[in-house]
Coordinates of C-alpha atoms in Angstrom, one line a residue:
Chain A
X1 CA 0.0 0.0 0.0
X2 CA 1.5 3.4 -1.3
X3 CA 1.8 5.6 2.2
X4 CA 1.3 9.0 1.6
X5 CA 2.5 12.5 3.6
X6 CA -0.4 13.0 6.2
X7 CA -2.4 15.8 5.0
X8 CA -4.0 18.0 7.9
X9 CA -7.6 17.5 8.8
X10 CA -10.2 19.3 7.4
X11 CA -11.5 21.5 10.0
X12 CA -15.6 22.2 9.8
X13 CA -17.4 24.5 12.2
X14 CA -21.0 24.0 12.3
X15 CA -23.0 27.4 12.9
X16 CA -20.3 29.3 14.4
X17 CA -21.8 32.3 16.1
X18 CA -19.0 34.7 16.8
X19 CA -16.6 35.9 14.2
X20 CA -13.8 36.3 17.3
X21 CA -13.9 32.5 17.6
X22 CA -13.9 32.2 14.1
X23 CA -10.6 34.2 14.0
X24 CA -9.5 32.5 17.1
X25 CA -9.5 29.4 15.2
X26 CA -8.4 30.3 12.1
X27 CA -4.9 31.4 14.5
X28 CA -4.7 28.1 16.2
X29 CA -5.4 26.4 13.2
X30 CA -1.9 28.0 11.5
X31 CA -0.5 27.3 14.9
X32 CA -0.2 23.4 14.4
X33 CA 0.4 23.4 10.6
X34 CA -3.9 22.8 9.8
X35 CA -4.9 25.2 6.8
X36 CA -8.5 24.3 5.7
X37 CA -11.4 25.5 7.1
X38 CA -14.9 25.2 6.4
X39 CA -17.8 27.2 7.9
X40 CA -21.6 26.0 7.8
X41 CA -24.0 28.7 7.9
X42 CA -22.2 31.3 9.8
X43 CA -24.6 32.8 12.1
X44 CA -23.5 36.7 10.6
X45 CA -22.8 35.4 7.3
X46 CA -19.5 35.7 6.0
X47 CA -17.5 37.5 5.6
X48 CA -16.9 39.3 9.2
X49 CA -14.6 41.8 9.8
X50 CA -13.9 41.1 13.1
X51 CA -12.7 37.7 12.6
X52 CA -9.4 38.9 10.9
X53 CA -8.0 40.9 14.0
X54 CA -8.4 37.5 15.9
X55 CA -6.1 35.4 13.6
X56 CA -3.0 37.2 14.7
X57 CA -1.9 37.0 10.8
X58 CA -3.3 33.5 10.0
X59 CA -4.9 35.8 7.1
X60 CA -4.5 33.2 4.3
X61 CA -6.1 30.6 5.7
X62 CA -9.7 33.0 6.9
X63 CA -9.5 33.8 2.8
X64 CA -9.8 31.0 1.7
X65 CA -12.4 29.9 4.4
X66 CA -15.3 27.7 2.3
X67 CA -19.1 28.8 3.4
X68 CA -21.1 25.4 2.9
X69 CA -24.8 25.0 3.0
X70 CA -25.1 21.8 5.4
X71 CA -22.7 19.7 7.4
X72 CA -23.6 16.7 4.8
X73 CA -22.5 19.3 1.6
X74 CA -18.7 20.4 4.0
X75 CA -17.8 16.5 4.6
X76 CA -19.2 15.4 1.5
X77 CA -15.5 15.0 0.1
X78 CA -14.0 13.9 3.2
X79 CA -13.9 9.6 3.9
X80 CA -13.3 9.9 8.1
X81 CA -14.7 12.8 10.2
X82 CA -14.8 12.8 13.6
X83 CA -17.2 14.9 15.7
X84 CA -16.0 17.0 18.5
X85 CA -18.9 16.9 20.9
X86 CA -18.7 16.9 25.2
X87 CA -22.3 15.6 25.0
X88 CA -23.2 12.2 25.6
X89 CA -25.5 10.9 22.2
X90 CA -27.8 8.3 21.5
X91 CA -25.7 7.4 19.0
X92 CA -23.7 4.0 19.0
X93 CA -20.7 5.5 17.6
X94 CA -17.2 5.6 19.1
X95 CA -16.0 7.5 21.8
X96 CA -12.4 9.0 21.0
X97 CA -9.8 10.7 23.4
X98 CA -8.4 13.8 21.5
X99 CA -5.2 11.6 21.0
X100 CA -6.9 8.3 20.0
X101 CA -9.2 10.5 17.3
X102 CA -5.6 12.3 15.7
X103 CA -3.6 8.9 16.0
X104 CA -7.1 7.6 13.6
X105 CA -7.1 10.7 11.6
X106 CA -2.7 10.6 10.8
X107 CA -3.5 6.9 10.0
X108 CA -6.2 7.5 7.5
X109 CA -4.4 10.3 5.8
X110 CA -1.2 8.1 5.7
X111 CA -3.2 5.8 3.4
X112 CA -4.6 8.7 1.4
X113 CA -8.1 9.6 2.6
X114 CA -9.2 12.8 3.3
X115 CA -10.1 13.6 6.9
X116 CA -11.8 16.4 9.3
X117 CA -12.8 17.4 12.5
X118 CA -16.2 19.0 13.1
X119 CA -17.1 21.6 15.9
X120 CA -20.8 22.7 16.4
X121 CA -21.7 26.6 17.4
X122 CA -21.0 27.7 20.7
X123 CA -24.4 27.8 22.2
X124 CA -26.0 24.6 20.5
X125 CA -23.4 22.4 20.0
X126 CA -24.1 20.0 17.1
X127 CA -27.1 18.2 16.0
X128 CA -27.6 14.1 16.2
X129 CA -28.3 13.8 12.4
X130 CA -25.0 15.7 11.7
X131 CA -22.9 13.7 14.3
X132 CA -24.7 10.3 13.0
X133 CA -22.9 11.4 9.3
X134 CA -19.5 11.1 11.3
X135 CA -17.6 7.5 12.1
X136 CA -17.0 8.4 15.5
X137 CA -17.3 11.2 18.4
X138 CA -14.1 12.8 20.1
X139 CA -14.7 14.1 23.6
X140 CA -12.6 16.2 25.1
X141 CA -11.7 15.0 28.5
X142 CA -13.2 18.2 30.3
X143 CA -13.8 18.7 34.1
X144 CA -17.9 17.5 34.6
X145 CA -18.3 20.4 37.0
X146 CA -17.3 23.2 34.2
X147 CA -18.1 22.2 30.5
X148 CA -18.1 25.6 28.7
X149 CA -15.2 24.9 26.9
X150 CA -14.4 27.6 23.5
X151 CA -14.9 26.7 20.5
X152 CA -11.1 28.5 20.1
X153 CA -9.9 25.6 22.7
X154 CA -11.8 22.9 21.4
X155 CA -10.0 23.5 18.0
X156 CA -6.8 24.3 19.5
X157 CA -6.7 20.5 22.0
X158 CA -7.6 18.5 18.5
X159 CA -5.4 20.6 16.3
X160 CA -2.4 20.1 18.9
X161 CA -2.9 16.7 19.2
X162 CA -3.2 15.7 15.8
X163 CA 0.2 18.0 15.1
X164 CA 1.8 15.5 18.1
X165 CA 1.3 12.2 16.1
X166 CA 3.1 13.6 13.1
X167 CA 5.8 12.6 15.3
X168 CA 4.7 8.7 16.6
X169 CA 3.8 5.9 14.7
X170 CA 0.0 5.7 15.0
X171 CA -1.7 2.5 16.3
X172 CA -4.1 1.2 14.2
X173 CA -7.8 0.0 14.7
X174 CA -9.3 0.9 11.2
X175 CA -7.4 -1.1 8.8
X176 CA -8.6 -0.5 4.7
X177 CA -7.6 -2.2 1.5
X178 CA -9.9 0.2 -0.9
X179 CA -10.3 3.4 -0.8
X180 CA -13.0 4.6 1.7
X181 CA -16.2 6.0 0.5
X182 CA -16.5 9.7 1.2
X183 CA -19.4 11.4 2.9
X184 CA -21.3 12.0 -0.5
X185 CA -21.3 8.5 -1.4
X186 CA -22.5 7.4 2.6
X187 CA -25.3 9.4 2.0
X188 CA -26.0 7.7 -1.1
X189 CA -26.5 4.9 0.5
X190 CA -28.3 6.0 3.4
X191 CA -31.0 8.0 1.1
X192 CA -30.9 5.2 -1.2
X193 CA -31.8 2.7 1.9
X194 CA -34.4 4.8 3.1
X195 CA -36.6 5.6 0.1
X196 CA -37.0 1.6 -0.1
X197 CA -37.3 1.3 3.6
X198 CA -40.0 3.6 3.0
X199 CA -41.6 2.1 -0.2
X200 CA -42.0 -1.2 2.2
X201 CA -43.4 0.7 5.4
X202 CA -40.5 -0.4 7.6
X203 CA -40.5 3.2 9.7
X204 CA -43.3 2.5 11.8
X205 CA -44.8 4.2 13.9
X206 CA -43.7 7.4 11.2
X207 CA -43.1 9.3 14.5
X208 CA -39.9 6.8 15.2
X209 CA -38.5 7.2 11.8
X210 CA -36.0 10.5 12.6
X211 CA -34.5 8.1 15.4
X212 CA -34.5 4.3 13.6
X213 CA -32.8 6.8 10.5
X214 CA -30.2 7.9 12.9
X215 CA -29.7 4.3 14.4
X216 CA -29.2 3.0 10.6
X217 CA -27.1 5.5 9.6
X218 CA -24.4 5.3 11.9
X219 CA -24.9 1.1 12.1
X220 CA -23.6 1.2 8.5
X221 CA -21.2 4.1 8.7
X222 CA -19.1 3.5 11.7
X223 CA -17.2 0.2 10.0
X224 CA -16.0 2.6 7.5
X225 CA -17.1 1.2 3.8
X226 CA -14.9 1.0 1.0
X227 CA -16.2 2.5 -2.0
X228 CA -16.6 -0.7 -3.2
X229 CA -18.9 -2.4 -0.3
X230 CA -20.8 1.0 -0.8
X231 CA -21.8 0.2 -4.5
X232 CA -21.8 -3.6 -2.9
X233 CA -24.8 -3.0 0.0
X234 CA -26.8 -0.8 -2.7
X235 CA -26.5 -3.9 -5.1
X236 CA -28.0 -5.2 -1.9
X237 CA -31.2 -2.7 -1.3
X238 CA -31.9 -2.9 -5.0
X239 CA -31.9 -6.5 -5.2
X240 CA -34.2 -7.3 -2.3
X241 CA -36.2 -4.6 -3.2
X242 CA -36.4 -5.1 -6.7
X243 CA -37.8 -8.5 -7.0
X244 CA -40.9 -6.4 -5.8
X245 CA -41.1 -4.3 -8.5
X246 CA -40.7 -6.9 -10.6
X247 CA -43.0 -9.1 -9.1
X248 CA -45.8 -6.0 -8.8
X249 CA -44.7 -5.3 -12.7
X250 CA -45.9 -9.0 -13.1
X251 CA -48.6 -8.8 -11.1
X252 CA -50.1 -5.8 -12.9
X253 CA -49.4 -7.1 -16.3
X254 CA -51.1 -10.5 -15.1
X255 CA -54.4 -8.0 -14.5
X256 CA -54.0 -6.7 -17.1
X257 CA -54.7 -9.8 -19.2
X258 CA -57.5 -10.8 -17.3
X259 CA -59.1 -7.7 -18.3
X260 CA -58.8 -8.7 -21.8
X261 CA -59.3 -12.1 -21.2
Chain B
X1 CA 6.5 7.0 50.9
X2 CA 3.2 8.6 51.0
X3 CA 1.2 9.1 47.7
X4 CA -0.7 12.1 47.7
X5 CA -3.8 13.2 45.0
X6 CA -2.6 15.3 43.0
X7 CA -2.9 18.9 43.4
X8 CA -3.0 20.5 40.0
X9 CA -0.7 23.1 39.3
X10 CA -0.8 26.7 39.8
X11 CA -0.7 28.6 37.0
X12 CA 1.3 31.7 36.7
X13 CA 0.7 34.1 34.2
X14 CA 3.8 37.1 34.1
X15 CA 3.3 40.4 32.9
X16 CA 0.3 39.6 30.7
X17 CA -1.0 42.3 29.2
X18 CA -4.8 41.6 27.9
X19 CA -7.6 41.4 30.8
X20 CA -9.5 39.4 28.2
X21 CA -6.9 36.3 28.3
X22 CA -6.8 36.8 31.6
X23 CA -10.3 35.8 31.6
X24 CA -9.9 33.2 28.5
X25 CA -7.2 31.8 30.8
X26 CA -9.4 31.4 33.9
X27 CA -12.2 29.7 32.0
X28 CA -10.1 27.2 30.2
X29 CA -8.3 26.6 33.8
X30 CA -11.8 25.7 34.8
X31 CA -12.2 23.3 32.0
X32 CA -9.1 21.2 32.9
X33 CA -9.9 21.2 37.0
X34 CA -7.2 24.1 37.4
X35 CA -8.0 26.2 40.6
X36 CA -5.6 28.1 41.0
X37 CA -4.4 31.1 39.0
X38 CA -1.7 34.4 39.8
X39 CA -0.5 37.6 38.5
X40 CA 2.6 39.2 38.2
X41 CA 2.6 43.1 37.6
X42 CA -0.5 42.8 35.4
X43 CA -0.1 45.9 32.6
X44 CA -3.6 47.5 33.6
X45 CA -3.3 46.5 37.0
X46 CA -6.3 44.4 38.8
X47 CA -9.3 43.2 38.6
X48 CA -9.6 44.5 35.2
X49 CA -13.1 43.9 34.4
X50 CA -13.1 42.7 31.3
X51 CA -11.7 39.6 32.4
X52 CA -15.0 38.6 33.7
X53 CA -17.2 38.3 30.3
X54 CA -14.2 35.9 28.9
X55 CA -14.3 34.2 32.1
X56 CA -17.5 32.5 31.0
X57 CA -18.3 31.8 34.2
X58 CA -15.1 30.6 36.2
X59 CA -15.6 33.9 38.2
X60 CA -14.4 32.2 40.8
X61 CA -11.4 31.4 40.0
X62 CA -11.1 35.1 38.8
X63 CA -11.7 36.7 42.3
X64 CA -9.5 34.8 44.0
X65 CA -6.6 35.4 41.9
X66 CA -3.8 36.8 43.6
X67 CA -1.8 40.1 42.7
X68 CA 2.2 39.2 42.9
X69 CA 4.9 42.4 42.3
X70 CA 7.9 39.4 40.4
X71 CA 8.2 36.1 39.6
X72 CA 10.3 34.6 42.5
X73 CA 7.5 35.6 44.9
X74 CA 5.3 34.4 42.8
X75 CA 6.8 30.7 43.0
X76 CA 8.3 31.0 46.0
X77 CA 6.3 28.7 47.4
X78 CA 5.9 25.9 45.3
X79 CA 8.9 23.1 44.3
X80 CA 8.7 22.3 40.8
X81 CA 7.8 25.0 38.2
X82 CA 8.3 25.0 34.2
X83 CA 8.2 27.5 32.1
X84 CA 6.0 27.6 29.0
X85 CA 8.2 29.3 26.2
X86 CA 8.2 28.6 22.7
X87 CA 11.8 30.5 22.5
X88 CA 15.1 28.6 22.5
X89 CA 16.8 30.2 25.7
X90 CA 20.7 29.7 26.3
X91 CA 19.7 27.9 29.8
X92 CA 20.9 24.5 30.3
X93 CA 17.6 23.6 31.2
X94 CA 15.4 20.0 30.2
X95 CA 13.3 21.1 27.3
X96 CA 10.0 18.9 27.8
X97 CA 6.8 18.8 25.7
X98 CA 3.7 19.6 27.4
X99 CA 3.1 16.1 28.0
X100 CA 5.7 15.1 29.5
X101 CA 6.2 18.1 31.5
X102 CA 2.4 16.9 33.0
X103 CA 3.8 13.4 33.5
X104 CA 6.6 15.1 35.7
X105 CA 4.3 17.8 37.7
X106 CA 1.9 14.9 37.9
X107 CA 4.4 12.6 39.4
X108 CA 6.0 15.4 42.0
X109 CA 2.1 16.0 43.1
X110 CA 2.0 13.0 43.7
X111 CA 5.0 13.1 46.4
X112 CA 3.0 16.0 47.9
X113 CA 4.9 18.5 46.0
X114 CA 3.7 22.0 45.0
X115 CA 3.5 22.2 41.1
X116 CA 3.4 25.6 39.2
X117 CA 3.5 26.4 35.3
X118 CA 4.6 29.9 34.4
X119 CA 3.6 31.5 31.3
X120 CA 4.7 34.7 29.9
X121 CA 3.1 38.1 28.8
X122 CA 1.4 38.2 25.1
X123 CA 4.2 40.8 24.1
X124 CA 7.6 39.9 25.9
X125 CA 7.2 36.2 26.9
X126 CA 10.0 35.4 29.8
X127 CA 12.7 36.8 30.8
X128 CA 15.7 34.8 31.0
X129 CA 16.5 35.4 34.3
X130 CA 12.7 34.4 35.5
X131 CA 13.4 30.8 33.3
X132 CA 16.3 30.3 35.2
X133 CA 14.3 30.0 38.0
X134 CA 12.1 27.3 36.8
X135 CA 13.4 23.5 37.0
X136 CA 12.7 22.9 33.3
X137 CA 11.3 24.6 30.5
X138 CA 8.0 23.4 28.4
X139 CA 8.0 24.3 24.4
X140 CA 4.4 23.8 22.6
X141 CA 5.4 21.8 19.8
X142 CA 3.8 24.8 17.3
X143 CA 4.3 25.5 13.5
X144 CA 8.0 27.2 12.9
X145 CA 5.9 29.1 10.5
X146 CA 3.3 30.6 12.9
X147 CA 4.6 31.0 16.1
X148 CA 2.0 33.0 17.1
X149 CA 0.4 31.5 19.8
X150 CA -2.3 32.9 22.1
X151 CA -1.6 33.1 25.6
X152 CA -5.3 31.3 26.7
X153 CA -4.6 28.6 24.4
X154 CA -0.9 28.3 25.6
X155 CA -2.4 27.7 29.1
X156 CA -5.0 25.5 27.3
X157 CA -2.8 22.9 26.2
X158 CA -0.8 22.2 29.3
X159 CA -3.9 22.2 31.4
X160 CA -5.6 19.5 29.1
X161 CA -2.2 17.7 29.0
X162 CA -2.4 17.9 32.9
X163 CA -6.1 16.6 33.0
X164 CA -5.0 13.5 30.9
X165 CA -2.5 12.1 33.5
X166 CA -5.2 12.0 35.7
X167 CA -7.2 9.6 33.3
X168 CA -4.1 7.7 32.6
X169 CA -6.2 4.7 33.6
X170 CA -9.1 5.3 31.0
X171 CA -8.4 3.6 27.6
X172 CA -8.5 5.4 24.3
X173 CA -11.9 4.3 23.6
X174 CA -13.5 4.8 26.3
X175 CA -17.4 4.2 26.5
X176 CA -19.4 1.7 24.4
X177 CA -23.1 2.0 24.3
X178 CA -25.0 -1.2 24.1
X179 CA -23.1 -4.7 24.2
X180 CA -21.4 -5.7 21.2
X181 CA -23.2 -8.9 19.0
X182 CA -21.5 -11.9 19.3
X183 CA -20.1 -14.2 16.4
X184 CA -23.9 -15.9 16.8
X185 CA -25.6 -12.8 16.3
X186 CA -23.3 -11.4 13.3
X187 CA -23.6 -15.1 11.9
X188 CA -27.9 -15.2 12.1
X189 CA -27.6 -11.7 10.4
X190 CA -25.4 -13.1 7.3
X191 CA -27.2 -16.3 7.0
X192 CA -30.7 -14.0 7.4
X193 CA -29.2 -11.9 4.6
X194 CA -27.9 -14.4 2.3
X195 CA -30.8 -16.6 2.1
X196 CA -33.3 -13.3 1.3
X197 CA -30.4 -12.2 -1.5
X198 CA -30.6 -16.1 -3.4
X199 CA -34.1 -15.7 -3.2
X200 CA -34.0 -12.5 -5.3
X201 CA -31.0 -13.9 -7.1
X202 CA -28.5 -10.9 -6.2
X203 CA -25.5 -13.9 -6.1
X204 CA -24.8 -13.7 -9.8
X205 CA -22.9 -15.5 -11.4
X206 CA -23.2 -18.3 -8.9
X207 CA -19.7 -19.3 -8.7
X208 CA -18.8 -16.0 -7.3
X209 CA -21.2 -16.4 -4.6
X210 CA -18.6 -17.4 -1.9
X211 CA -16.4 -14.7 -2.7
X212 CA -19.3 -11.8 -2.6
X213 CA -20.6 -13.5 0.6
X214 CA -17.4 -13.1 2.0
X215 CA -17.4 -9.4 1.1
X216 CA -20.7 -8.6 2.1
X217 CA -19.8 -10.3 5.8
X218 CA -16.8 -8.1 6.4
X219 CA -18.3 -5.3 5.5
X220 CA -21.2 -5.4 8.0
X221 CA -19.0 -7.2 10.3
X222 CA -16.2 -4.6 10.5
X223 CA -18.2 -1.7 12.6
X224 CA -18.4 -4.2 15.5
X225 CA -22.4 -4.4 15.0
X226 CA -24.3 -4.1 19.3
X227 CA -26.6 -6.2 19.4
X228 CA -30.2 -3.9 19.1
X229 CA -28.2 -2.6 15.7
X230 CA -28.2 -6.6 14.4
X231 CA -31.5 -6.7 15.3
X232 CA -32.5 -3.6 13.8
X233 CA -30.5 -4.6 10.4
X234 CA -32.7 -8.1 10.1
X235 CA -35.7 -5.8 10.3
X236 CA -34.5 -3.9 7.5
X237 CA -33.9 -7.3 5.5
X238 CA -37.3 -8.6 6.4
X239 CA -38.9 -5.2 5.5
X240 CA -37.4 -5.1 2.2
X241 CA -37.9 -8.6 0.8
X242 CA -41.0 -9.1 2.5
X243 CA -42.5 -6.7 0.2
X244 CA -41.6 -9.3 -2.5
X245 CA -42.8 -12.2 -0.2
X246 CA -46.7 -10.7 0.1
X247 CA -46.5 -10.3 -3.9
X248 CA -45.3 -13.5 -4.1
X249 CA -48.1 -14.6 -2.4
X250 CA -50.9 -12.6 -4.3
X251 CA -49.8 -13.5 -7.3
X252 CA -50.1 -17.5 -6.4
X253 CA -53.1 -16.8 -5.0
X254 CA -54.3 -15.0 -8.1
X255 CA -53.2 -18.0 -10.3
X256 CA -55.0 -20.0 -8.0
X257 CA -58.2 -18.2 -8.8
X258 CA -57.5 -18.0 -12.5
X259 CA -57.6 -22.0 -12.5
X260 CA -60.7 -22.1 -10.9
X261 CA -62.3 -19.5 -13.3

């Protein structure tokens, strides 16, 4: 397997209020050699002149700052995000220590995937449905008595640790041989699995759906899917879902012919 | 010997020139159990008090900071303090990184020593002759390019490296939410799978049925399945292909009625 230079995780800040933290960011980002980050629907909209007196000269990188629609649009090119989150979740995903999630991330860009971190707004931290989109939660290991951690610190703990294990050997747990399917494609799936879980009433009572989607979603995204088991599981939906069609194709040809008959 | 818990250090900020990282630094403190916090010769003098909005809430630990006229008061009563500079000094002293200068304030707590980290002013940083009176020096393993770091996340990093040598017990991944499906389980899911996918003759051509077997069991097998998410996976099998199933059944049943017309 070729191994390539790790490339710095992507960093994506979901509905980030205050342009200070934005430019607090930006500075630690340039701090521990990150350079790319995304912003999801800015609270102010963007750009903000106050963010640039916060980044301390990290100018560059708040130019070339994306503005993204949605979380699932930011990571859509990205094959392992983590999301940064001191909340406990429904979710069964993971739980990461700053250091186990950069010692996942430096392996994963070793092998050539692209990677990020994503941060949630200061006051409402980050939905379920975008966390389910992620293969696994870091929580930073803050004191239970006083959680208001910065979104400035948040970034700066993950950004220093993943800058530490450009000098160690990561461990590995996730071990690929293709290349892993990026967010787009996940959510390919995901939609893809739902429309026919829907065509066959499986989301019942409808009320439950939101929560069985969530379940489902991060079931089949936290093993990581190559690209290849991707197109793989679809072949799978559309196979045990399409002898119905074919079968109701039959069915209504059949009536059809005992009309004329 | 007698091991003591240990007390986390005091942090010492010198000359610092910005109420507001004053504040940044007290809340972040908070965030990494850090109690303790003092001054030397503060530029605008104290309590400041714009120190208090940044504080975020750790006013605390704000009020009860103590005003100190130099360093060497300033440690003069505690027995092993490092100096957080990113500057190559001409002292002889240990250069540690932030984590293991933790490990080593950790481990003198421990003996029922008095800890202290001193940081320097946003300008100026330290003087040499207030690093000479430290026992070792800590350097922020930062960007050569951006050196630029803010004092609040300076503090921020050696206060989370801190709160990690007193989890030194925890393991990497450290919570798991429902109990993981044993071989049984995985196996009742595959076989589930496998016998709805011949029925709708996805295993095509059938020679390469083992080999696409195997891939379809690694893939779902990878993400270390809990249990409620293999149950929740046969659902989605049964809802898909039983669709097909009560088709199935129709249409024999309309056959049936055919003959007997």
């Amino acid at each position: 397997m070729v191994e390539h230079l790790p490339l710095a995780p992507v960093i994506i800040l979901n509905a980030p209020q205050m342009a200070e933290n934005i430019g607090a960011v930006a500075r630690v980002m340039a701090n521990f050699g990150l350079s790319e980050l995304r912003l999801v629907s800015p609270r102010d909209g963007w750009p903000q002149e106050r963010a640039w007196p916060l980044a301390a000269g990290a100018e560059g990188l708040l130019n070339a700052a994306r503005v993204i629609g949605s979380v699932s649009e930011a990571i859509a090119d990205l094959q392992l995000v983590f999301a940064t989150t001191a909340r406990p979740r429904e979710l069964q995903l993971p739980i990461l220590t700053p250091r186990a999630g950069a010692a996942e991330l430096n392996e994963a860009s070793r092998r050539g995937e692209r990677i990020g971190l994503l941060f949630g707004g200061e006051r409402a931290g980050l939905e379920t449905t975008d966390i389910a989109l992620c293969q696994a939660v870091v929580t930073i290991p803050i004191d239970p008595a006083f959680k208001s951690l910065n979104l400035a610190q948040a970034v700066a703990i993950n950004a220093y640790e993943w800058r530490t294990t450009l000098d160690n050997t990561a461990p590995a747990i996730f071990r690929e041989h293709s290349p892993t399917a990026d967010g787009a494609a996940m959510l390919g799936l995901f939609e893809h699995l739902e429309r026919e879980l829907d065509g066959a009433g499986f989301f019942h009572p409808p009320d439950k759906r939101p929560s069985m989607v969530l379940n489902l979603r991060s079931a089949l995204g936290k093993g990581r899917l190559s690209e290849q088991e991707v197109r793989t599981l679809r072949g799978v939906v559309t196979a045990l879902s399409r002898g119905r069609g074919r079968v109701l194709a039959k069915l209504a040809k059949q009536r059809a012919e005992r009309v004329e008959d």
